[in-house]
CSV table of C-alpha atoms in Angstrom, one decimal:
chain,number,residue,atom,x,y,z
A,1205,MET,CA,-2.8,32.6,71.7
A,1206,SER,CA,-3.4,31.5,75.2
A,1207,LYS,CA,-2.8,34.0,77.7
A,1208,GLY,CA,0.5,35.1,78.2
A,1209,LYS,CA,1.6,33.1,75.3
A,1210,LYS,CA,3.9,35.0,73.3
A,1211,PHE,CA,4.3,35.1,69.5
A,1212,ASN,CA,7.2,36.5,67.8
A,1213,ALA,CA,6.4,38.2,65.0
A,1214,TRP,CA,9.8,38.8,63.5
A,1215,LEU,CA,10.7,35.1,63.4
A,1216,PRO,CA,7.7,33.2,63.5
A,1217,ASN,CA,7.8,29.9,65.2
A,1218,PHE,CA,5.4,28.1,62.6
A,1219,GLY,CA,6.6,24.6,63.4
A,1220,ALA,CA,8.3,22.3,61.0
A,1221,LYS,CA,4.6,21.2,59.5
A,1222,GLY,CA,3.5,25.1,59.4
A,1223,TRP,CA,6.5,26.1,57.6
A,1224,GLY,CA,6.2,23.5,55.0
A,1225,ILE,CA,2.7,24.9,54.3
A,1226,THR,CA,3.8,28.4,54.3
A,1227,ILE,CA,6.6,27.8,52.0
A,1228,ILE,CA,4.0,25.8,49.4
A,1229,CYS,CA,1.7,28.6,49.5
A,1230,LEU,CA,5.0,30.9,48.5
A,1231,PHE,CA,5.2,29.0,45.5
A,1232,PHE,CA,1.5,29.1,45.0
A,1233,PHE,CA,1.7,33.1,45.1
A,1234,ILE,CA,4.6,33.0,42.4
A,1235,PHE,CA,2.0,31.3,39.9
A,1236,ASN,CA,-0.5,33.9,41.0
A,1237,MET,CA,1.5,36.8,39.7
A,1238,TYR,CA,2.8,34.5,36.7
A,1239,TRP,CA,1.2,36.6,33.8
A,1240,ASN,CA,1.5,39.9,35.5
A,1241,SER,CA,5.5,39.3,35.6
A,1242,VAL,CA,6.3,37.2,32.3
A,1243,THR,CA,4.7,39.8,29.9
A,1244,ASN,CA,7.6,41.9,30.0
A,1245,VAL,CA,9.7,39.0,27.8
A,1246,LEU,CA,7.3,36.7,26.4
A,1247,PHE,CA,5.5,39.4,24.7
A,1248,GLY,CA,8.6,40.9,22.5
A,1249,TYR,CA,9.6,37.3,21.7
A,1250,PHE,CA,6.0,36.4,20.7
A,1251,SER,CA,5.7,39.4,18.8
A,1252,GLU,CA,9.1,38.7,16.8
A,1253,ALA,CA,8.8,34.9,16.5
A,1254,TYR,CA,4.8,35.0,15.4
A,1255,GLY,CA,4.3,38.4,14.4
A,1256,TRP,CA,1.7,38.5,17.0
A,1257,VAL,CA,0.2,42.0,18.4
A,1258,GLU,CA,0.7,43.0,21.9
A,1259,THR,CA,-2.8,44.6,22.5
A,1260,ASP,CA,-4.0,41.1,21.3
A,1261,MET,CA,-2.2,39.1,23.7
A,1262,SER,CA,-2.9,41.4,26.3
A,1263,PHE,CA,-6.6,41.0,25.5
A,1264,VAL,CA,-6.1,37.3,26.2
A,1265,ILE,CA,-4.9,38.0,29.5
A,1266,THR,CA,-7.7,40.1,30.5
A,1267,ILE,CA,-10.3,37.9,29.3
A,1268,SER,CA,-8.8,35.0,31.2
A,1269,GLY,CA,-8.5,36.8,34.4
A,1270,TRP,CA,-12.2,37.9,34.3
A,1271,ILE,CA,-13.3,34.5,33.5
A,1272,SER,CA,-11.3,33.4,36.5
A,1273,LEU,CA,-13.7,35.4,38.7
A,1274,VAL,CA,-16.3,32.6,37.7
A,1275,ALA,CA,-13.8,30.0,38.8
A,1276,ILE,CA,-13.2,31.7,42.1
A,1277,ALA,CA,-17.2,31.4,42.9
A,1278,ILE,CA,-16.9,27.5,41.7
A,1279,PHE,CA,-14.2,26.5,43.5
A,1280,GLY,CA,-15.3,28.7,46.4
A,1281,GLY,CA,-18.5,26.9,46.6
A,1282,LEU,CA,-16.7,23.5,46.5
A,1283,VAL,CA,-13.9,24.1,49.1
A,1284,ARG,CA,-16.1,23.7,52.1
A,1285,LYS,CA,-17.7,20.4,50.5
A,1286,ILE,CA,-14.4,18.7,49.5
A,1287,GLY,CA,-11.5,20.8,51.4
A,1288,ALA,CA,-8.6,23.2,50.1
A,1289,LYS,CA,-6.2,20.0,49.8
A,1290,LEU,CA,-8.5,18.7,46.8
A,1291,ILE,CA,-9.2,22.2,45.6
A,1292,CYS,CA,-5.2,23.1,45.2
A,1293,THR,CA,-4.6,19.5,43.8
A,1294,VAL,CA,-7.1,19.9,40.8
A,1295,GLY,CA,-5.9,23.6,40.4
A,1296,LEU,CA,-2.2,22.5,40.1
A,1297,ILE,CA,-3.0,19.9,37.8
A,1298,GLY,CA,-5.2,21.9,35.6
A,1299,SER,CA,-2.5,24.7,35.6
A,1300,ALA,CA,-0.1,22.0,34.3
A,1301,VAL,CA,-2.3,21.2,31.6
A,1302,GLY,CA,-2.6,25.2,30.5
A,1303,PHE,CA,1.3,25.2,30.1
A,1304,VAL,CA,1.4,21.9,28.2
A,1305,LEU,CA,-0.8,23.7,25.8
A,1306,LEU,CA,1.4,26.5,25.8
A,1307,ALA,CA,4.6,24.4,25.2
A,1308,ASN,CA,2.9,22.9,22.1
A,1309,MET,CA,1.4,26.0,20.7
A,1310,ASN,CA,4.0,26.8,17.8
A,1311,GLY,CA,2.4,29.9,17.1
A,1312,ASN,CA,-1.2,29.0,17.0
A,1313,PHE,CA,-2.8,31.7,18.5
A,1314,GLY,CA,-5.9,29.7,19.3
A,1315,MET,CA,-3.7,27.4,21.4
A,1316,TYR,CA,-2.0,30.2,23.1
A,1317,PHE,CA,-5.6,31.6,24.3
A,1318,ALA,CA,-6.5,28.2,25.4
A,1319,GLY,CA,-3.1,27.7,27.5
A,1320,VAL,CA,-3.8,31.1,29.3
A,1321,LEU,CA,-7.5,30.5,30.0
A,1322,VAL,CA,-7.0,26.9,31.3
A,1323,PHE,CA,-4.0,28.4,33.4
A,1324,TYR,CA,-5.9,31.3,34.8
A,1325,VAL,CA,-9.5,29.3,35.5
A,1326,PHE,CA,-7.4,26.7,37.6
A,1327,MET,CA,-4.9,29.0,39.2
A,1328,VAL,CA,-7.3,30.6,41.3
A,1329,ALA,CA,-8.3,27.2,43.0
A,1330,TYR,CA,-4.7,27.1,44.8
A,1331,ALA,CA,-3.5,30.7,44.7
A,1332,THR,CA,-6.9,32.2,45.7
A,1333,VAL,CA,-9.2,30.0,47.2
A,1334,GLY,CA,-7.1,27.1,48.5
A,1335,VAL,CA,-4.2,29.4,49.9
A,1336,GLY,CA,-6.9,31.5,51.6
A,1337,SER,CA,-8.5,28.5,53.3
A,1338,ILE,CA,-5.3,26.8,53.9
A,1339,GLY,CA,-3.7,29.7,55.7
A,1340,SER,CA,-6.8,30.5,57.9
A,1341,ALA,CA,-7.4,26.9,58.9
A,1342,TRP,CA,-3.7,26.6,60.2
A,1343,PHE,CA,-2.7,30.2,61.3
A,1344,PRO,CA,-6.4,31.8,62.4
A,1345,ARG,CA,-4.5,34.1,65.0
A,1346,THR,CA,-1.2,34.6,63.2
A,1347,ARG,CA,-2.2,34.8,59.7
A,1348,GLY,CA,-0.5,38.1,59.2
A,1349,ALA,CA,2.8,36.6,59.5
A,1350,PHE,CA,1.8,33.6,57.9
A,1351,MET,CA,0.6,36.1,54.8
A,1352,GLY,CA,3.8,38.4,55.1
A,1353,ILE,CA,6.0,35.4,54.1
A,1354,ALA,CA,3.8,33.7,51.7
A,1355,THR,CA,2.9,36.6,49.3
A,1356,ILE,CA,6.7,37.3,49.3
A,1357,GLY,CA,6.3,35.0,46.1
A,1358,MET,CA,4.5,37.4,44.3
A,1359,THR,CA,7.3,39.9,44.6
A,1360,LEU,CA,10.0,36.9,43.6
A,1361,SER,CA,7.8,36.3,40.5
A,1362,SER,CA,8.4,39.5,39.1
A,1363,ALA,CA,11.9,39.6,40.0
A,1364,ALA,CA,13.0,36.2,39.0
A,1365,LEU,CA,10.9,34.9,36.3
A,1366,ASN,CA,12.0,37.2,33.6
A,1367,PRO,CA,15.8,36.2,33.8
A,1368,ILE,CA,15.2,32.5,34.0
A,1369,ILE,CA,13.2,32.9,30.7
A,1370,LEU,CA,15.9,34.6,29.3
A,1371,GLY,CA,18.1,31.8,30.3
A,1372,PHE,CA,15.6,29.2,28.5
A,1373,MET,CA,15.6,31.4,25.4
A,1374,GLY,CA,19.6,31.2,24.8
A,1375,SER,CA,19.5,27.5,25.2
A,1376,PRO,CA,18.5,24.5,22.9
A,1377,LEU,CA,15.1,24.0,25.1
A,1378,GLY,CA,13.9,27.6,24.1
A,1379,VAL,CA,10.5,29.3,25.3
A,1380,SER,CA,8.7,25.8,25.0
A,1381,GLY,CA,10.9,24.3,27.3
A,1382,TRP,CA,10.3,26.8,29.9
A,1383,PHE,CA,6.3,25.9,29.8
A,1384,TRP,CA,7.3,22.6,30.0
A,1385,ALA,CA,9.5,23.2,33.2
A,1386,CYS,CA,6.5,25.4,34.7
A,1387,ALA,CA,4.1,22.3,33.8
A,1388,ILE,CA,6.6,19.9,35.7
A,1389,VAL,CA,7.3,22.4,38.6
A,1390,LEU,CA,3.3,22.4,38.9
A,1391,ALA,CA,3.0,18.6,38.5
A,1392,ILE,CA,5.5,18.1,41.5
A,1393,LEU,CA,3.5,20.4,43.6
A,1394,ALA,CA,0.5,18.5,42.8
A,1395,ILE,CA,2.1,15.3,44.2
A,1396,VAL,CA,3.5,17.3,47.2
A,1397,VAL,CA,-0.1,18.8,48.2
A,1398,ALA,CA,-1.9,15.3,47.5
A,1399,VAL,CA,0.6,13.3,49.6
A,1400,PHE,CA,1.5,15.6,52.6
A,1401,PHE,CA,-1.0,18.4,52.7
A,1402,LYS,CA,-3.9,18.4,55.2
A,1403,ASN,CA,-6.5,20.9,55.2
A,1404,ASN,CA,-6.2,21.3,59.0
A,1405,PRO,CA,-3.3,21.2,61.2
A,1406,GLU,CA,-5.2,19.0,63.6
A,1407,GLU,CA,-5.5,16.3,60.9
A,1408,ALA,CA,-1.5,16.5,60.7
A,1409,GLY,CA,-0.9,16.1,64.4
A,1410,ALA,CA,0.0,19.8,64.4
A,1411,TYR,CA,-1.5,22.7,66.5
A,1412,PRO,CA,-3.3,25.9,65.2
A,1413,ASP,CA,-0.8,28.9,65.0
A,1414,ASN,CA,1.7,25.8,66.5
A,1415,ASP,CA,0.3,26.9,70.0
A,1416,ARG,CA,1.2,24.1,72.1
A,1417,SER,CA,-0.6,25.3,75.4
A,1418,ILE,CA,-3.3,22.8,75.4
A,1419,THR,CA,-3.6,19.1,75.4
A,1420,ARG,CA,-4.1,17.1,72.2
A,1421,GLU,CA,-7.3,16.0,74.0
A,1422,GLN,CA,-8.5,19.4,74.5
A,1423,LEU,CA,-7.4,20.3,70.5
A,1424,ASP,CA,-9.1,17.0,69.3
A,1425,ALA,CA,-12.3,18.1,71.2
A,1426,GLU,CA,-12.2,21.5,69.6
A,1427,PHE,CA,-11.5,20.6,66.5
A,1428,ALA,CA,-14.8,18.0,66.6
A,1429,VAL,CA,-16.7,21.0,67.6
A,1430,LEU,CA,-15.4,23.4,64.8
A,1431,GLN,CA,-16.3,20.6,62.1
A,1432,GLU,CA,-19.9,19.9,63.8
A,1433,TYR,CA,-20.3,24.1,63.5
A,1434,LYS,CA,-19.5,24.1,59.9
A,1435,LYS,CA,-22.4,21.8,58.9
A,1436,ASN,CA,-24.8,23.8,60.7
A,1437,SER,CA,-23.4,27.4,59.9
A,1438,PRO,CA,-25.9,30.1,59.5
A,1439,TRP,CA,-23.3,32.0,57.0
A,1440,THR,CA,-24.8,31.3,53.7
A,1441,LEU,CA,-23.7,32.8,50.5
A,1442,GLY,CA,-26.6,35.3,50.7
A,1443,LYS,CA,-26.3,36.3,54.1
A,1444,ILE,CA,-22.3,37.3,53.2
A,1445,LEU,CA,-23.3,39.2,50.2
A,1446,ALA,CA,-25.8,41.1,52.5
A,1447,THR,CA,-23.1,42.0,55.5
A,1448,PRO,CA,-21.8,45.3,55.0
A,1449,GLN,CA,-18.4,43.7,56.1
A,1450,THR,CA,-18.3,42.2,53.0
A,1451,TRP,CA,-18.1,45.0,50.9
A,1452,CYS,CA,-16.1,47.2,53.2
A,1453,ILE,CA,-13.3,44.7,53.2
A,1454,ALA,CA,-13.4,44.2,49.4
A,1455,LEU,CA,-13.4,48.1,49.1
A,1456,ALA,CA,-10.8,48.4,51.7
A,1457,THR,CA,-8.1,46.6,50.1
A,1458,GLY,CA,-9.5,46.6,46.5
A,1459,LEU,CA,-9.3,50.1,46.0
A,1460,PRO,CA,-5.5,50.7,46.8
A,1461,LEU,CA,-4.8,47.5,44.5
A,1462,LEU,CA,-6.9,49.0,41.6
A,1463,ALA,CA,-4.9,52.7,42.0
A,1464,GLY,CA,-1.7,50.5,42.4
A,1465,ASN,CA,-2.1,48.1,39.6
A,1466,GLY,CA,-3.3,50.9,37.2
A,1467,LEU,CA,-0.2,53.3,38.4
A,1468,LEU,CA,2.1,50.2,38.1
A,1469,ALA,CA,1.2,49.4,34.5
A,1470,LEU,CA,1.6,53.4,33.5
A,1471,LEU,CA,4.5,54.4,35.5
A,1472,VAL,CA,7.1,54.8,32.7
A,1473,PRO,CA,4.6,57.2,30.9
A,1474,THR,CA,3.5,58.7,34.0
A,1475,LEU,CA,6.8,59.7,35.1
A,1476,ALA,CA,7.6,60.8,31.5
A,1477,ALA,CA,4.7,63.1,31.8
A,1478,PHE,CA,6.5,64.9,34.5
A,1479,GLY,CA,9.8,65.6,32.4
A,1480,GLN,CA,11.9,62.1,33.4
A,1481,ASP,CA,13.5,60.0,31.0
A,1482,PRO,CA,11.5,57.0,30.4
A,1483,LEU,CA,14.4,54.9,31.0
A,1484,PHE,CA,14.3,56.1,34.6
A,1485,GLY,CA,10.9,54.6,35.1
A,1486,VAL,CA,12.2,51.2,33.7
A,1487,VAL,CA,15.4,51.5,36.1
A,1488,LEU,CA,13.0,52.2,39.1
A,1489,LEU,CA,10.8,49.1,38.2
A,1490,SER,CA,13.5,46.7,37.7
A,1491,SER,CA,15.4,47.8,40.6
A,1492,MET,CA,12.9,48.4,43.5
A,1493,TRP,CA,11.6,44.7,43.9
A,1494,PRO,CA,13.3,44.5,47.0
A,1495,VAL,CA,11.1,47.1,48.5
A,1496,GLY,CA,8.3,44.8,47.8
A,1497,LEU,CA,9.7,42.0,49.4
A,1498,LEU,CA,10.4,44.2,52.5
A,1499,GLY,CA,6.8,45.4,52.4
A,1500,HIS,CA,5.1,41.7,52.4
A,1501,TYR,CA,7.3,41.0,55.6
A,1502,LEU,CA,7.3,44.1,57.4
A,1503,ILE,CA,3.3,44.7,56.9
A,1504,GLY,CA,3.0,41.1,58.2
A,1505,VAL,CA,4.9,42.2,61.3
A,1506,MET,CA,2.6,45.0,61.6
A,1507,ASP,CA,-0.4,43.0,61.4
A,1508,VAL,CA,0.6,40.7,64.2
A,1509,LYS,CA,1.9,43.8,66.4
A,1510,LEU,CA,-0.7,46.3,65.6
A,1511,GLY,CA,-3.5,44.9,64.7
A,1512,THR,CA,-5.2,43.9,61.2
A,1513,LYS,CA,-7.2,47.0,61.1
A,1514,PRO,CA,-4.8,49.6,62.1
A,1515,THR,CA,-2.4,47.9,59.8
A,1516,THR,CA,-4.8,48.1,56.7
A,1517,VAL,CA,-5.3,52.1,57.7
A,1518,CYS,CA,-1.3,52.1,57.5
A,1519,VAL,CA,-1.2,50.6,54.1
A,1520,CYS,CA,-4.0,53.0,53.0
A,1521,ILE,CA,-1.9,55.8,53.8
A,1522,ILE,CA,1.5,54.7,52.6
A,1523,ALA,CA,-0.1,54.1,48.9
A,1524,GLY,CA,-2.0,57.5,49.0
A,1525,CYS,CA,1.0,59.4,50.1
A,1526,ALA,CA,3.2,58.1,47.3
A,1527,GLY,CA,0.5,59.1,44.7
A,1528,VAL,CA,0.9,62.7,46.5
A,1529,LEU,CA,4.4,62.9,46.3
A,1530,ILE,CA,4.6,62.0,42.6
A,1531,PHE,CA,1.8,64.6,41.6
A,1532,PHE,CA,3.6,67.3,43.6
A,1533,LEU,CA,7.2,66.6,43.0
A,1534,GLY,CA,7.3,64.1,39.8
A,1535,GLY,CA,10.0,66.5,38.5
A,1536,ASN,CA,12.2,65.4,41.0
A,1537,THR,CA,14.3,62.3,40.7
A,1538,ILE,CA,14.7,61.8,44.2
A,1539,ALA,CA,11.1,62.2,45.3
A,1540,CYS,CA,10.1,59.8,42.3
A,1541,ALA,CA,12.5,57.3,43.8
A,1542,ILE,CA,11.2,57.5,47.3
A,1543,SER,CA,7.5,57.7,46.0
A,1544,THR,CA,7.8,54.4,43.9
A,1545,ALA,CA,9.4,52.7,47.2
A,1546,LEU,CA,6.3,53.9,49.1
A,1547,PHE,CA,4.0,52.7,46.5
A,1548,LEU,CA,5.6,49.4,45.9
A,1549,PHE,CA,5.8,48.9,49.6
A,1550,GLY,CA,1.9,49.7,49.9
A,1551,LEU,CA,0.9,47.3,47.2
A,1552,SER,CA,2.4,44.6,48.7
A,1553,GLY,CA,0.3,45.3,51.9
A,1554,SER,CA,-2.9,45.2,50.0
A,1555,ALA,CA,-2.2,41.6,48.8
A,1556,ASN,CA,-1.7,40.9,52.3
A,1557,MET,CA,-4.8,42.5,54.1
A,1558,CYS,CA,-7.7,40.8,52.4
A,1559,MET,CA,-7.1,37.6,53.5
A,1560,SER,CA,-6.4,38.7,57.0
A,1561,LEU,CA,-9.4,41.1,57.4
A,1562,SER,CA,-11.7,38.4,56.1
A,1563,SER,CA,-10.4,35.7,58.7
A,1564,MET,CA,-10.5,38.7,61.5
A,1565,VAL,CA,-14.1,39.4,60.6
A,1566,TYR,CA,-15.5,35.8,59.9
A,1567,GLY,CA,-13.2,33.5,61.7
A,1568,ARG,CA,-11.9,30.2,60.9
A,1569,ALA,CA,-14.8,28.3,60.6
A,1570,ASP,CA,-16.7,30.6,58.4
A,1571,PHE,CA,-13.7,31.7,56.3
A,1572,GLU,CA,-14.3,29.3,53.6
A,1573,VAL,CA,-18.0,30.9,52.8
A,1574,ALA,CA,-16.9,34.7,53.1
A,1575,TYR,CA,-13.5,34.6,51.2
A,1576,PRO,CA,-14.2,33.6,48.0
A,1577,THR,CA,-17.0,36.0,47.9
A,1578,ILE,CA,-14.7,38.7,48.9
A,1579,GLN,CA,-12.0,37.9,46.6
A,1580,VAL,CA,-14.7,38.0,43.5
A,1581,ILE,CA,-15.2,41.8,44.4
A,1582,PHE,CA,-11.7,42.3,45.3
A,1583,ASN,CA,-10.3,40.9,41.8
A,1584,ILE,CA,-13.1,42.8,39.8
A,1585,LEU,CA,-11.6,46.1,41.4
A,1586,SER,CA,-8.0,45.0,40.9
A,1587,PHE,CA,-8.4,43.8,37.3
A,1588,ALA,CA,-9.9,47.1,36.4
A,1589,GLY,CA,-7.0,49.2,37.5
A,1590,VAL,CA,-5.0,49.4,34.3
A,1591,SER,CA,-8.4,50.4,32.3
A,1592,VAL,CA,-9.2,52.9,35.0
A,1593,MET,CA,-6.1,54.6,35.0
A,1594,ALA,CA,-5.9,54.5,31.1
A,1595,ILE,CA,-9.2,56.5,31.5
A,1596,VAL,CA,-7.7,59.2,33.6
A,1597,ALA,CA,-4.9,59.6,31.4
A,1598,SER,CA,-6.7,59.8,28.3
A,1599,SER,CA,-9.4,62.3,30.1
A,1600,PHE,CA,-7.0,64.4,32.0
A,1601,GLY,CA,-3.4,63.6,31.0
A,1602,TYR,CA,-0.8,61.1,32.7
A,1603,THR,CA,0.0,63.4,35.4
A,1604,MET,CA,-3.5,63.1,37.0
A,1605,ILE,CA,-2.7,59.2,37.5
A,1606,PRO,CA,-0.8,59.8,41.0
A,1607,LEU,CA,-3.5,62.3,42.1
A,1608,ALA,CA,-6.3,59.6,41.3
A,1609,MET,CA,-4.1,57.0,43.2
A,1610,ALA,CA,-3.9,59.1,46.2
A,1611,VAL,CA,-7.8,59.8,45.9
A,1612,LEU,CA,-8.7,56.1,45.7
A,1613,CYS,CA,-6.6,55.0,48.7
A,1614,PHE,CA,-7.5,57.6,50.9
A,1615,ALA,CA,-11.1,57.0,50.0
A,1616,ALA,CA,-10.4,53.5,51.0
A,1617,LEU,CA,-9.8,54.5,54.7
A,1618,ILE,CA,-13.7,55.1,55.0
A,1619,PRO,CA,-14.6,51.0,54.5
A,1620,THR,CA,-11.4,50.4,56.5
A,1621,LEU,CA,-12.7,52.2,59.4
A,1622,LEU,CA,-16.0,51.2,59.3
A,1623,ILE,CA,-14.9,47.4,59.8
A,1624,PRO,CA,-15.4,46.3,63.1
A,1625,ALA,CA,-12.2,45.1,64.8
A,1626,LYS,CA,-14.0,41.8,66.0
A,1627,GLN,CA,-15.4,38.6,64.8
A,1628,ILE,CA,-18.8,38.5,63.3
A,1629,GLY,CA,-18.5,34.9,62.2
A,1630,SER,CA,-18.2,31.8,64.6
A,1631,GLN,CA,-16.2,32.1,67.7
A,1632,MET,CA,-14.5,29.1,67.5
A,1633,GLN,CA,-11.4,31.1,67.3
A,1634,SER,CA,-11.0,34.4,69.0
A,1635,GLN,CA,-8.3,37.1,68.3
A,1636,PRO,CA,-4.9,37.3,70.2
A,1637,GLU,CA,-5.2,38.9,73.6
A,1638,ALA,CA,-3.3,42.5,74.0
A,1639,GLY,CA,0.5,41.8,74.6
A,1640,THR,CA,0.5,38.2,73.2
A,1641,VAL,CA,3.0,39.4,70.6
A,1642,GLU,CA,6.7,40.3,71.1
């Protein structure tokens, strides 16, 4: 923001076009969490209808997730050349094709594997690479507020999709109709993106961060300089990988998510190991989703008001304290409820901070090179969460999972504190000055 220009973090003024971008990205994040959410209902249905084994179905999702890391690298390499708009459009169409395969599988496990794999490979185009590039370009200084709203889609996915699927199951459309509906939604999103999206606000006649304190002529001149810089940027993939900040960002956000995803998947048996009724863990997971929603929003507010690095420190501490509470007070139902709320709050924040830290360090012009690389490392850690915590449980018992989570979250403070709170990439867009938020 220009000097003296205030930005309301509680109710962001993104402008009509900026809000349109944000809402579409919220839908992207709904699909980002799709298979993490719907397995609770679909696995039971597939087992009953087709006789499939749950471990086999889970294996397909795990393998597809790992393969999608290669897709992140590929789409990340293309985004600077062809733009986020085209990347998102291709990804949305590809994911729709994946759902078409699922809608027509009729008990064919090979078709299930193909549908899930195609979905994952193309999903990262819009829900990882595209959303990061769009967010960094449209909201270079207010990215925390943008992510705080957009990532609400992740929690909405967990809260809303399963009841909708149950509705389809009870109708003549069935599960096949559900997959067709998902394909149609993605096709509509692809059309909207292809027709209305712009890679940069300047191309849409809007302003970055909706900051209208400069003239259109000044904005166009700055944008021309920005585009010219991108053509000759010194930040290559090799330089990104050789830069300590890349690894610090990935570890600072990836370690809490590794711990959080592992505990989330194993929360019921973990609480049972402390003497809690297994149903209690199920109730907590199904009733605490509003805390996750609040976490996305409030951590976005904190990002703008406190700064990106201090907010990341807070996220690590909140998630770490949740693990400590469960470890020492796991037999107390009230303590478990409080710690689960803290845990889901902190987990929501980890999803926000990776993009925000990447933008803080590398800036708008070099974000497209840095972010996909960081996301590959980040997702390697994220996908490993269930396996790591399962190893902890088999080696030391389920009661040690919360302690392992606390250790990982507090360990993430080290790389977080090592990240300089300044840009090392292009200086085309600087950080907001003190006192420019309210």
